Amino acid sequence: MQSQLLDVSSRAADLFVSTFYSTFDRQRHRIGQLYDASAVLLWNGNPLAGIQEIEKRYLDFPITDHDIISYDCQPLVGHGESDLLVVVSGNVKYANEQRAKVFSQTFILRPVATQDGAKSNYAISVDTFRFV
């Protein structure tokens, strides 16, 4: 059972990381669709709450290009049915800057029920970003 949970979590993280950074870099106007309605973001020490505030913050950024170096995923046992902790590290280059910046980003993902009651998707409930 534990092995199966880790495998499912790992596959979910693979899909999430790819989807999140692709959306951020190429379709940022859709970034809010990845967040839970009550999501919170802590961006370099600055707290924001709710999809509208998070979208506004991210839409204000210049064009970006993320290069993901590594990520890890761990199911959060005892924190909801199957919440996931995803930790990402990489480099981000902003269009108006010469050099890429090293960053670390941590997410807590919460399962989202589909119309038939299955829980196949995840929404971001917590997003913490920090330049390293």
PDB file of N, CA, C and O in Angstrom, residues 33-95:
ATOM      1  N   GLN A  33      -6.341  28.755 -12.588  1.00  0.00           N
ATOM      2  CA  GLN A  33      -7.056  27.486 -12.687  1.00  0.00           C
ATOM      3  C   GLN A  33      -6.361  26.369 -11.912  1.00  0.00           C
ATOM      4  O   GLN A  33      -6.966  25.335 -11.636  1.00  0.00           O
ATOM      5  N   LEU A  34      -5.101  26.570 -11.567  1.00  0.00           N
ATOM      6  CA  LEU A  34      -4.341  25.542 -10.850  1.00  0.00           C
ATOM      7  C   LEU A  34      -4.460  25.668  -9.330  1.00  0.00           C
ATOM      8  O   LEU A  34      -3.983  24.804  -8.604  1.00  0.00           O
ATOM      9  N   TYR A  35      -5.094  26.751  -8.857  1.00  0.00           N
ATOM     10  CA  TYR A  35      -5.178  27.027  -7.422  1.00  0.00           C
ATOM     11  C   TYR A  35      -6.566  26.735  -6.864  1.00  0.00           C
ATOM     12  O   TYR A  35      -7.577  26.925  -7.529  1.00  0.00           O
ATOM     13  N   ASP A  36      -6.583  26.307  -5.606  1.00  0.00           N
ATOM     14  CA  ASP A  36      -7.803  26.155  -4.836  1.00  0.00           C
ATOM     15  C   ASP A  36      -8.342  27.555  -4.517  1.00  0.00           C
ATOM     16  O   ASP A  36      -7.563  28.503  -4.393  1.00  0.00           O
ATOM     17  N   ALA A  37      -9.642  27.697  -4.381  1.00  0.00           N
ATOM     18  CA  ALA A  37     -10.250  29.006  -4.127  1.00  0.00           C
ATOM     19  C   ALA A  37      -9.686  29.696  -2.884  1.00  0.00           C
ATOM     20  O   ALA A  37      -9.573  30.918  -2.833  1.00  0.00           O
ATOM     21  N   SER A  38      -9.303  28.920  -1.878  1.00  0.00           N
ATOM     22  CA  SER A  38      -8.785  29.508  -0.636  1.00  0.00           C
ATOM     23  C   SER A  38      -7.258  29.415  -0.540  1.00  0.00           C
ATOM     24  O   SER A  38      -6.696  29.492   0.552  1.00  0.00           O
ATOM     25  N   ALA A  39      -6.602  29.289  -1.674  1.00  0.00           N
ATOM     26  CA  ALA A  39      -5.142  29.126  -1.693  1.00  0.00           C
ATOM     27  C   ALA A  39      -4.422  30.337  -1.107  1.00  0.00           C
ATOM     28  O   ALA A  39      -4.933  31.454  -1.131  1.00  0.00           O
ATOM     29  N   VAL A  40      -3.227  30.061  -0.588  1.00  0.00           N
ATOM     30  CA  VAL A  40      -2.354  31.125  -0.100  1.00  0.00           C
ATOM     31  C   VAL A  40      -0.996  30.997  -0.784  1.00  0.00           C
ATOM     32  O   VAL A  40      -0.543  29.903  -1.104  1.00  0.00           O
ATOM     33  N   LEU A  41      -0.391  32.162  -1.020  1.00  0.00           N
ATOM     34  CA  LEU A  41       0.932  32.239  -1.633  1.00  0.00           C
ATOM     35  C   LEU A  41       1.813  33.087  -0.729  1.00  0.00           C
ATOM     36  O   LEU A  41       1.397  34.155  -0.272  1.00  0.00           O
ATOM     37  N   LEU A  42       3.011  32.600  -0.470  1.00  0.00           N
ATOM     38  CA  LEU A  42       4.021  33.383   0.225  1.00  0.00           C
ATOM     39  C   LEU A  42       5.161  33.546  -0.773  1.00  0.00           C
ATOM     40  O   LEU A  42       5.898  32.603  -1.038  1.00  0.00           O
ATOM     41  N   TRP A  43       5.243  34.731  -1.384  1.00  0.00           N
ATOM     42  CA  TRP A  43       6.227  34.973  -2.431  1.00  0.00           C
ATOM     43  C   TRP A  43       7.345  35.849  -1.868  1.00  0.00           C
ATOM     44  O   TRP A  43       7.150  37.035  -1.619  1.00  0.00           O
ATOM     45  N   ASN A  44       8.491  35.232  -1.624  1.00  0.00           N
ATOM     46  CA  ASN A  44       9.637  35.935  -1.047  1.00  0.00           C
ATOM     47  C   ASN A  44       9.256  36.711   0.207  1.00  0.00           C
ATOM     48  O   ASN A  44       9.659  37.854   0.396  1.00  0.00           O
ATOM     49  N   GLY A  45       8.445  36.078   1.047  1.00  0.00           N
ATOM     50  CA  GLY A  45       8.063  36.686   2.316  1.00  0.00           C
ATOM     51  C   GLY A  45       6.822  37.547   2.253  1.00  0.00           C
ATOM     52  O   GLY A  45       6.386  38.063   3.274  1.00  0.00           O
ATOM     53  N   ASN A  46       6.223  37.712   1.080  1.00  0.00           N
ATOM     54  CA  ASN A  46       5.029  38.551   0.922  1.00  0.00           C
ATOM     55  C   ASN A  46       3.796  37.666   0.780  1.00  0.00           C
ATOM     56  O   ASN A  46       3.655  36.954  -0.214  1.00  0.00           O
ATOM     57  N   PRO A  47       2.891  37.705   1.773  1.00  0.00           N
ATOM     58  CA  PRO A  47       1.722  36.816   1.751  1.00  0.00           C
ATOM     59  C   PRO A  47       0.591  37.356   0.866  1.00  0.00           C
ATOM     60  O   PRO A  47       0.333  38.553   0.828  1.00  0.00           O
ATOM     61  N   LEU A  48      -0.053  36.437   0.156  1.00  0.00           N
ATOM     62  CA  LEU A  48      -1.241  36.737  -0.645  1.00  0.00           C
ATOM     63  C   LEU A  48      -2.243  35.621  -0.412  1.00  0.00           C
ATOM     64  O   LEU A  48      -1.853  34.470  -0.215  1.00  0.00           O
ATOM     65  N   ALA A  49      -3.523  35.947  -0.479  1.00  0.00           N
ATOM     66  CA  ALA A  49      -4.552  34.932  -0.259  1.00  0.00           C
ATOM     67  C   ALA A  49      -5.621  35.025  -1.336  1.00  0.00           C
ATOM     68  O   ALA A  49      -6.035  36.122  -1.718  1.00  0.00           O
ATOM     69  N   GLY A  50      -6.044  33.885  -1.830  1.00  0.00           N
ATOM     70  CA  GLY A  50      -7.102  33.811  -2.820  1.00  0.00           C
ATOM     71  C   GLY A  50      -6.578  33.862  -4.247  1.00  0.00           C
ATOM     72  O   GLY A  50      -5.527  34.431  -4.527  1.00  0.00           O
ATOM     73  N   ILE A  51      -7.348  33.253  -5.123  1.00  0.00           N
ATOM     74  CA  ILE A  51      -6.937  33.141  -6.524  1.00  0.00           C
ATOM     75  C   ILE A  51      -6.725  34.507  -7.167  1.00  0.00           C
ATOM     76  O   ILE A  51      -5.745  34.709  -7.891  1.00  0.00           O
ATOM     77  N   GLN A  52      -7.601  35.468  -6.920  1.00  0.00           N
ATOM     78  CA  GLN A  52      -7.498  36.770  -7.585  1.00  0.00           C
ATOM     79  C   GLN A  52      -6.192  37.484  -7.225  1.00  0.00           C
ATOM     80  O   GLN A  52      -5.530  38.039  -8.100  1.00  0.00           O
ATOM     81  N   GLU A  53      -5.832  37.477  -5.956  1.00  0.00           N
ATOM     82  CA  GLU A  53      -4.574  38.126  -5.553  1.00  0.00           C
ATOM     83  C   GLU A  53      -3.368  37.409  -6.139  1.00  0.00           C
ATOM     84  O   GLU A  53      -2.402  38.037  -6.569  1.00  0.00           O
ATOM     85  N   ILE A  54      -3.407  36.079  -6.144  1.00  0.00           N
ATOM     86  CA  ILE A  54      -2.296  35.285  -6.687  1.00  0.00           C
ATOM     87  C   ILE A  54      -2.160  35.538  -8.187  1.00  0.00           C
ATOM     88  O   ILE A  54      -1.063  35.788  -8.684  1.00  0.00           O
ATOM     89  N   GLU A  55      -3.276  35.488  -8.910  1.00  0.00           N
ATOM     90  CA  GLU A  55      -3.248  35.771 -10.349  1.00  0.00           C
ATOM     91  C   GLU A  55      -2.679  37.147 -10.632  1.00  0.00           C
ATOM     92  O   GLU A  55      -1.846  37.322 -11.515  1.00  0.00           O
ATOM     93  N   LYS A  56      -3.157  38.149  -9.891  1.00  0.00           N
ATOM     94  CA  LYS A  56      -2.685  39.523 -10.111  1.00  0.00           C
ATOM     95  C   LYS A  56      -1.180  39.613  -9.918  1.00  0.00           C
ATOM     96  O   LYS A  56      -0.469  40.214 -10.723  1.00  0.00           O
ATOM     97  N   ARG A  57      -0.683  39.005  -8.873  1.00  0.00           N
ATOM     98  CA  ARG A  57       0.759  39.027  -8.601  1.00  0.00           C
ATOM     99  C   ARG A  57       1.541  38.405  -9.755  1.00  0.00           C
ATOM    100  O   ARG A  57       2.490  38.976 -10.254  1.00  0.00           O
ATOM    101  N   TYR A  58       1.133  37.222 -10.153  1.00  0.00           N
ATOM    102  CA  TYR A  58       1.867  36.515 -11.205  1.00  0.00           C
ATOM    103  C   TYR A  58       1.706  37.172 -12.573  1.00  0.00           C
ATOM    104  O   TYR A  58       2.635  37.162 -13.383  1.00  0.00           O
ATOM    105  N   LEU A  59       0.555  37.764 -12.853  1.00  0.00           N
ATOM    106  CA  LEU A  59       0.365  38.427 -14.142  1.00  0.00           C
ATOM    107  C   LEU A  59       1.183  39.711 -14.259  1.00  0.00           C
ATOM    108  O   LEU A  59       1.448  40.172 -15.372  1.00  0.00           O
ATOM    109  N   ASP A  60       1.603  40.266 -13.137  1.00  0.00           N
ATOM    110  CA  ASP A  60       2.436  41.475 -13.151  1.00  0.00           C
ATOM    111  C   ASP A  60       3.891  41.191 -13.523  1.00  0.00           C
ATOM    112  O   ASP A  60       4.644  42.114 -13.820  1.00  0.00           O
ATOM    113  N   PHE A  61       4.308  39.921 -13.478  1.00  0.00           N
ATOM    114  CA  PHE A  61       5.699  39.580 -13.790  1.00  0.00           C
ATOM    115  C   PHE A  61       5.969  39.698 -15.285  1.00  0.00           C
ATOM    116  O   PHE A  61       5.072  39.475 -16.105  1.00  0.00           O
ATOM    117  N   PRO A  62       7.211  40.004 -15.636  1.00  0.00           N
ATOM    118  CA  PRO A  62       7.578  39.951 -17.053  1.00  0.00           C
ATOM    119  C   PRO A  62       7.608  38.501 -17.535  1.00  0.00           C
ATOM    120  O   PRO A  62       7.447  37.573 -16.738  1.00  0.00           O
ATOM    121  N   ILE A  63       7.847  38.295 -18.800  1.00  0.00           N
ATOM    122  CA  ILE A  63       7.953  36.948 -19.372  1.00  0.00           C
ATOM    123  C   ILE A  63       9.039  36.174 -18.619  1.00  0.00           C
ATOM    124  O   ILE A  63      10.086  36.721 -18.280  1.00  0.00           O
ATOM    125  N   THR A  64       8.776  34.894 -18.370  1.00  0.00           N
ATOM    126  CA  THR A  64       9.714  34.055 -17.618  1.00  0.00           C
ATOM    127  C   THR A  64      10.067  32.801 -18.392  1.00  0.00           C
ATOM    128  O   THR A  64       9.334  32.372 -19.284  1.00  0.00           O
ATOM    129  N   ASP A  65      11.194  32.240 -17.988  1.00  0.00           N
ATOM    130  CA  ASP A  65      11.607  30.929 -18.499  1.00  0.00           C
ATOM    131  C   ASP A  65      12.178  30.149 -17.310  1.00  0.00           C
ATOM    132  O   ASP A  65      13.235  30.507 -16.787  1.00  0.00           O
ATOM    133  N   HIS A  66      11.446  29.128 -16.875  1.00  0.00           N
ATOM    134  CA  HIS A  66      11.881  28.311 -15.739  1.00  0.00           C
ATOM    135  C   HIS A  66      12.675  27.108 -16.226  1.00  0.00           C
ATOM    136  O   HIS A  66      12.285  26.459 -17.193  1.00  0.00           O
ATOM    137  N   ASP A  67      13.754  26.827 -15.545  1.00  0.00           N
ATOM    138  CA  ASP A  67      14.563  25.627 -15.783  1.00  0.00           C
ATOM    139  C   ASP A  67      14.556  24.841 -14.476  1.00  0.00           C
ATOM    140  O   ASP A  67      15.200  25.242 -13.500  1.00  0.00           O
ATOM    141  N   ILE A  68      13.813  23.747 -14.447  1.00  0.00           N
ATOM    142  CA  ILE A  68      13.666  22.953 -13.225  1.00  0.00           C
ATOM    143  C   ILE A  68      14.875  22.027 -13.093  1.00  0.00           C
ATOM    144  O   ILE A  68      15.163  21.238 -13.986  1.00  0.00           O
ATOM    145  N   ILE A  69      15.561  22.129 -11.962  1.00  0.00           N
ATOM    146  CA  ILE A  69      16.740  21.301 -11.679  1.00  0.00           C
ATOM    147  C   ILE A  69      16.314  19.993 -11.002  1.00  0.00           C
ATOM    148  O   ILE A  69      16.763  18.916 -11.370  1.00  0.00           O
ATOM    149  N   SER A  70      15.442  20.102 -10.012  1.00  0.00           N
ATOM    150  CA  SER A  70      14.976  18.900  -9.322  1.00  0.00           C
ATOM    151  C   SER A  70      13.654  19.181  -8.621  1.00  0.00           C
ATOM    152  O   SER A  70      13.302  20.331  -8.373  1.00  0.00           O
ATOM    153  N   TYR A  71      12.956  18.094  -8.324  1.00  0.00           N
ATOM    154  CA  TYR A  71      11.751  18.205  -7.502  1.00  0.00           C
ATOM    155  C   TYR A  71      11.535  16.880  -6.790  1.00  0.00           C
ATOM    156  O   TYR A  71      12.031  15.837  -7.201  1.00  0.00           O
ATOM    157  N   ASP A  72      10.816  16.981  -5.693  1.00  0.00           N
ATOM    158  CA  ASP A  72      10.522  15.825  -4.864  1.00  0.00           C
ATOM    159  C   ASP A  72       9.068  15.903  -4.439  1.00  0.00           C
ATOM    160  O   ASP A  72       8.499  16.991  -4.339  1.00  0.00           O
ATOM    161  N   CYS A  73       8.494  14.761  -4.145  1.00  0.00           N
ATOM    162  CA  CYS A  73       7.105  14.712  -3.730  1.00  0.00           C
ATOM    163  C   CYS A  73       6.965  13.740  -2.561  1.00  0.00           C
ATOM    164  O   CYS A  73       7.623  12.702  -2.525  1.00  0.00           O
ATOM    165  N   GLN A  74       6.083  14.098  -1.647  1.00  0.00           N
ATOM    166  CA  GLN A  74       5.815  13.248  -0.495  1.00  0.00           C
ATOM    167  C   GLN A  74       4.341  13.346  -0.150  1.00  0.00           C
ATOM    168  O   GLN A  74       3.811  14.447  -0.028  1.00  0.00           O
ATOM    169  N   PRO A  75       3.646  12.229  -0.018  1.00  0.00           N
ATOM    170  CA  PRO A  75       2.257  12.308   0.458  1.00  0.00           C
ATOM    171  C   PRO A  75       2.249  12.783   1.910  1.00  0.00           C
ATOM    172  O   PRO A  75       3.138  12.421   2.691  1.00  0.00           O
ATOM    173  N   LEU A  76       1.290  13.610   2.241  1.00  0.00           N
ATOM    174  CA  LEU A  76       1.176  14.128   3.607  1.00  0.00           C
ATOM    175  C   LEU A  76       0.203  13.251   4.381  1.00  0.00           C
ATOM    176  O   LEU A  76      -0.997  13.495   4.392  1.00  0.00           O
ATOM    177  N   VAL A  77       0.717  12.247   5.001  1.00  0.00           N
ATOM    178  CA  VAL A  77      -0.095  11.303   5.762  1.00  0.00           C
ATOM    179  C   VAL A  77      -0.701  12.025   6.962  1.00  0.00           C
ATOM    180  O   VAL A  77      -0.009  12.718   7.702  1.00  0.00           O
ATOM    181  N   GLY A  78      -2.006  11.869   7.114  1.00  0.00           N
ATOM    182  CA  GLY A  78      -2.692  12.514   8.230  1.00  0.00           C
ATOM    183  C   GLY A  78      -3.151  13.928   7.927  1.00  0.00           C
ATOM    184  O   GLY A  78      -3.743  14.579   8.765  1.00  0.00           O
ATOM    185  N   HIS A  79      -2.879  14.438   6.717  1.00  0.00           N
ATOM    186  CA  HIS A  79      -3.302  15.785   6.314  1.00  0.00           C
ATOM    187  C   HIS A  79      -4.238  15.651   5.122  1.00  0.00           C
ATOM    188  O   HIS A  79      -3.877  15.907   3.988  1.00  0.00           O
ATOM    189  N   GLY A  80      -5.433  15.267   5.382  1.00  0.00           N
ATOM    190  CA  GLY A  80      -6.367  15.054   4.286  1.00  0.00           C
ATOM    191  C   GLY A  80      -6.167  13.666   3.708  1.00  0.00           C
ATOM    192  O   GLY A  80      -5.255  12.936   4.074  1.00  0.00           O
ATOM    193  N   GLU A  81      -7.032  13.318   2.793  1.00  0.00           N
ATOM    194  CA  GLU A  81      -7.024  11.970   2.239  1.00  0.00           C
ATOM    195  C   GLU A  81      -5.751  11.675   1.467  1.00  0.00           C
ATOM    196  O   GLU A  81      -5.181  10.603   1.572  1.00  0.00           O
ATOM    197  N   SER A  82      -5.303  12.621   0.657  1.00  0.00           N
ATOM    198  CA  SER A  82      -4.099  12.380  -0.133  1.00  0.00           C
ATOM    199  C   SER A  82      -3.431  13.683  -0.565  1.00  0.00           C
ATOM    200  O   SER A  82      -3.097  13.854  -1.726  1.00  0.00           O
ATOM    201  N   ASP A  83      -3.278  14.602   0.375  1.00  0.00           N
ATOM    202  CA  ASP A  83      -2.557  15.832   0.076  1.00  0.00           C
ATOM    203  C   ASP A  83      -1.111  15.489  -0.249  1.00  0.00           C
ATOM    204  O   ASP A  83      -0.567  14.502   0.253  1.00  0.00           O
ATOM    205  N   LEU A  84      -0.502  16.316  -1.096  1.00  0.00           N
ATOM    206  CA  LEU A  84       0.886  16.099  -1.496  1.00  0.00           C
ATOM    207  C   LEU A  84       1.730  17.313  -1.184  1.00  0.00           C
ATOM    208  O   LEU A  84       1.286  18.451  -1.350  1.00  0.00           O
ATOM    209  N   LEU A  85       2.961  17.066  -0.774  1.00  0.00           N
ATOM    210  CA  LEU A  85       3.965  18.104  -0.609  1.00  0.00           C
ATOM    211  C   LEU A  85       4.913  17.968  -1.793  1.00  0.00           C
ATOM    212  O   LEU A  85       5.462  16.888  -2.028  1.00  0.00           O
ATOM    213  N   VAL A  86       5.078  19.049  -2.562  1.00  0.00           N
ATOM    214  CA  VAL A  86       5.972  19.047  -3.715  1.00  0.00           C
ATOM    215  C   VAL A  86       6.985  20.167  -3.517  1.00  0.00           C
ATOM    216  O   VAL A  86       6.609  21.321  -3.302  1.00  0.00           O
ATOM    217  N   VAL A  87       8.274  19.810  -3.567  1.00  0.00           N
ATOM    218  CA  VAL A  87       9.358  20.775  -3.388  1.00  0.00           C
ATOM    219  C   VAL A  87      10.150  20.832  -4.694  1.00  0.00           C
ATOM    220  O   VAL A  87      10.602  19.804  -5.194  1.00  0.00           O
ATOM    221  N   VAL A  88      10.305  22.049  -5.237  1.00  0.00           N
ATOM    222  CA  VAL A  88      10.939  22.254  -6.543  1.00  0.00           C
ATOM    223  C   VAL A  88      12.114  23.207  -6.381  1.00  0.00           C
ATOM    224  O   VAL A  88      12.031  24.186  -5.643  1.00  0.00           O
ATOM    225  N   SER A  89      13.199  22.923  -7.099  1.00  0.00           N
ATOM    226  CA  SER A  89      14.303  23.887  -7.166  1.00  0.00           C
ATOM    227  C   SER A  89      14.699  24.052  -8.620  1.00  0.00           C
ATOM    228  O   SER A  89      14.564  23.135  -9.430  1.00  0.00           O
ATOM    229  N   GLY A  90      15.164  25.251  -8.938  1.00  0.00           N
ATOM    230  CA  GLY A  90      15.551  25.512 -10.316  1.00  0.00           C
ATOM    231  C   GLY A  90      16.040  26.931 -10.497  1.00  0.00           C
ATOM    232  O   GLY A  90      16.394  27.623  -9.539  1.00  0.00           O
ATOM    233  N   ASN A  91      16.041  27.349 -11.754  1.00  0.00           N
ATOM    234  CA  ASN A  91      16.445  28.702 -12.138  1.00  0.00           C
ATOM    235  C   ASN A  91      15.295  29.332 -12.906  1.00  0.00           C
ATOM    236  O   ASN A  91      14.598  28.657 -13.653  1.00  0.00           O
ATOM    237  N   VAL A  92      15.127  30.633 -12.720  1.00  0.00           N
ATOM    238  CA  VAL A  92      14.125  31.363 -13.490  1.00  0.00           C
ATOM    239  C   VAL A  92      14.790  32.597 -14.084  1.00  0.00           C
ATOM    240  O   VAL A  92      15.531  33.306 -13.414  1.00  0.00           O
ATOM    241  N   LYS A  93      14.545  32.798 -15.363  1.00  0.00           N
ATOM    242  CA  LYS A  93      15.070  33.973 -16.061  1.00  0.00           C
ATOM    243  C   LYS A  93      13.893  34.864 -16.415  1.00  0.00           C
ATOM    244  O   LYS A  93      12.920  34.416 -17.022  1.00  0.00           O
ATOM    245  N   TYR A  94      13.979  36.117 -15.985  1.00  0.00           N
ATOM    246  CA  TYR A  94      12.967  37.110 -16.319  1.00  0.00           C
ATOM    247  C   TYR A  94      13.422  37.870 -17.553  1.00  0.00           C
ATOM    248  O   TYR A  94      14.621  38.152 -17.708  1.00  0.00           O
ATOM    249  N   ALA A  95      12.487  38.227 -18.431  1.00  0.00           N
ATOM    250  CA  ALA A  95      12.810  38.865 -19.711  1.00  0.00           C
ATOM    251  C   ALA A  95      13.607  40.153 -19.539  1.00  0.00           C
ATOM    252  O   ALA A  95      14.407  40.494 -20.394  1.00  0.00           O
TER     253      ALA A  95
END
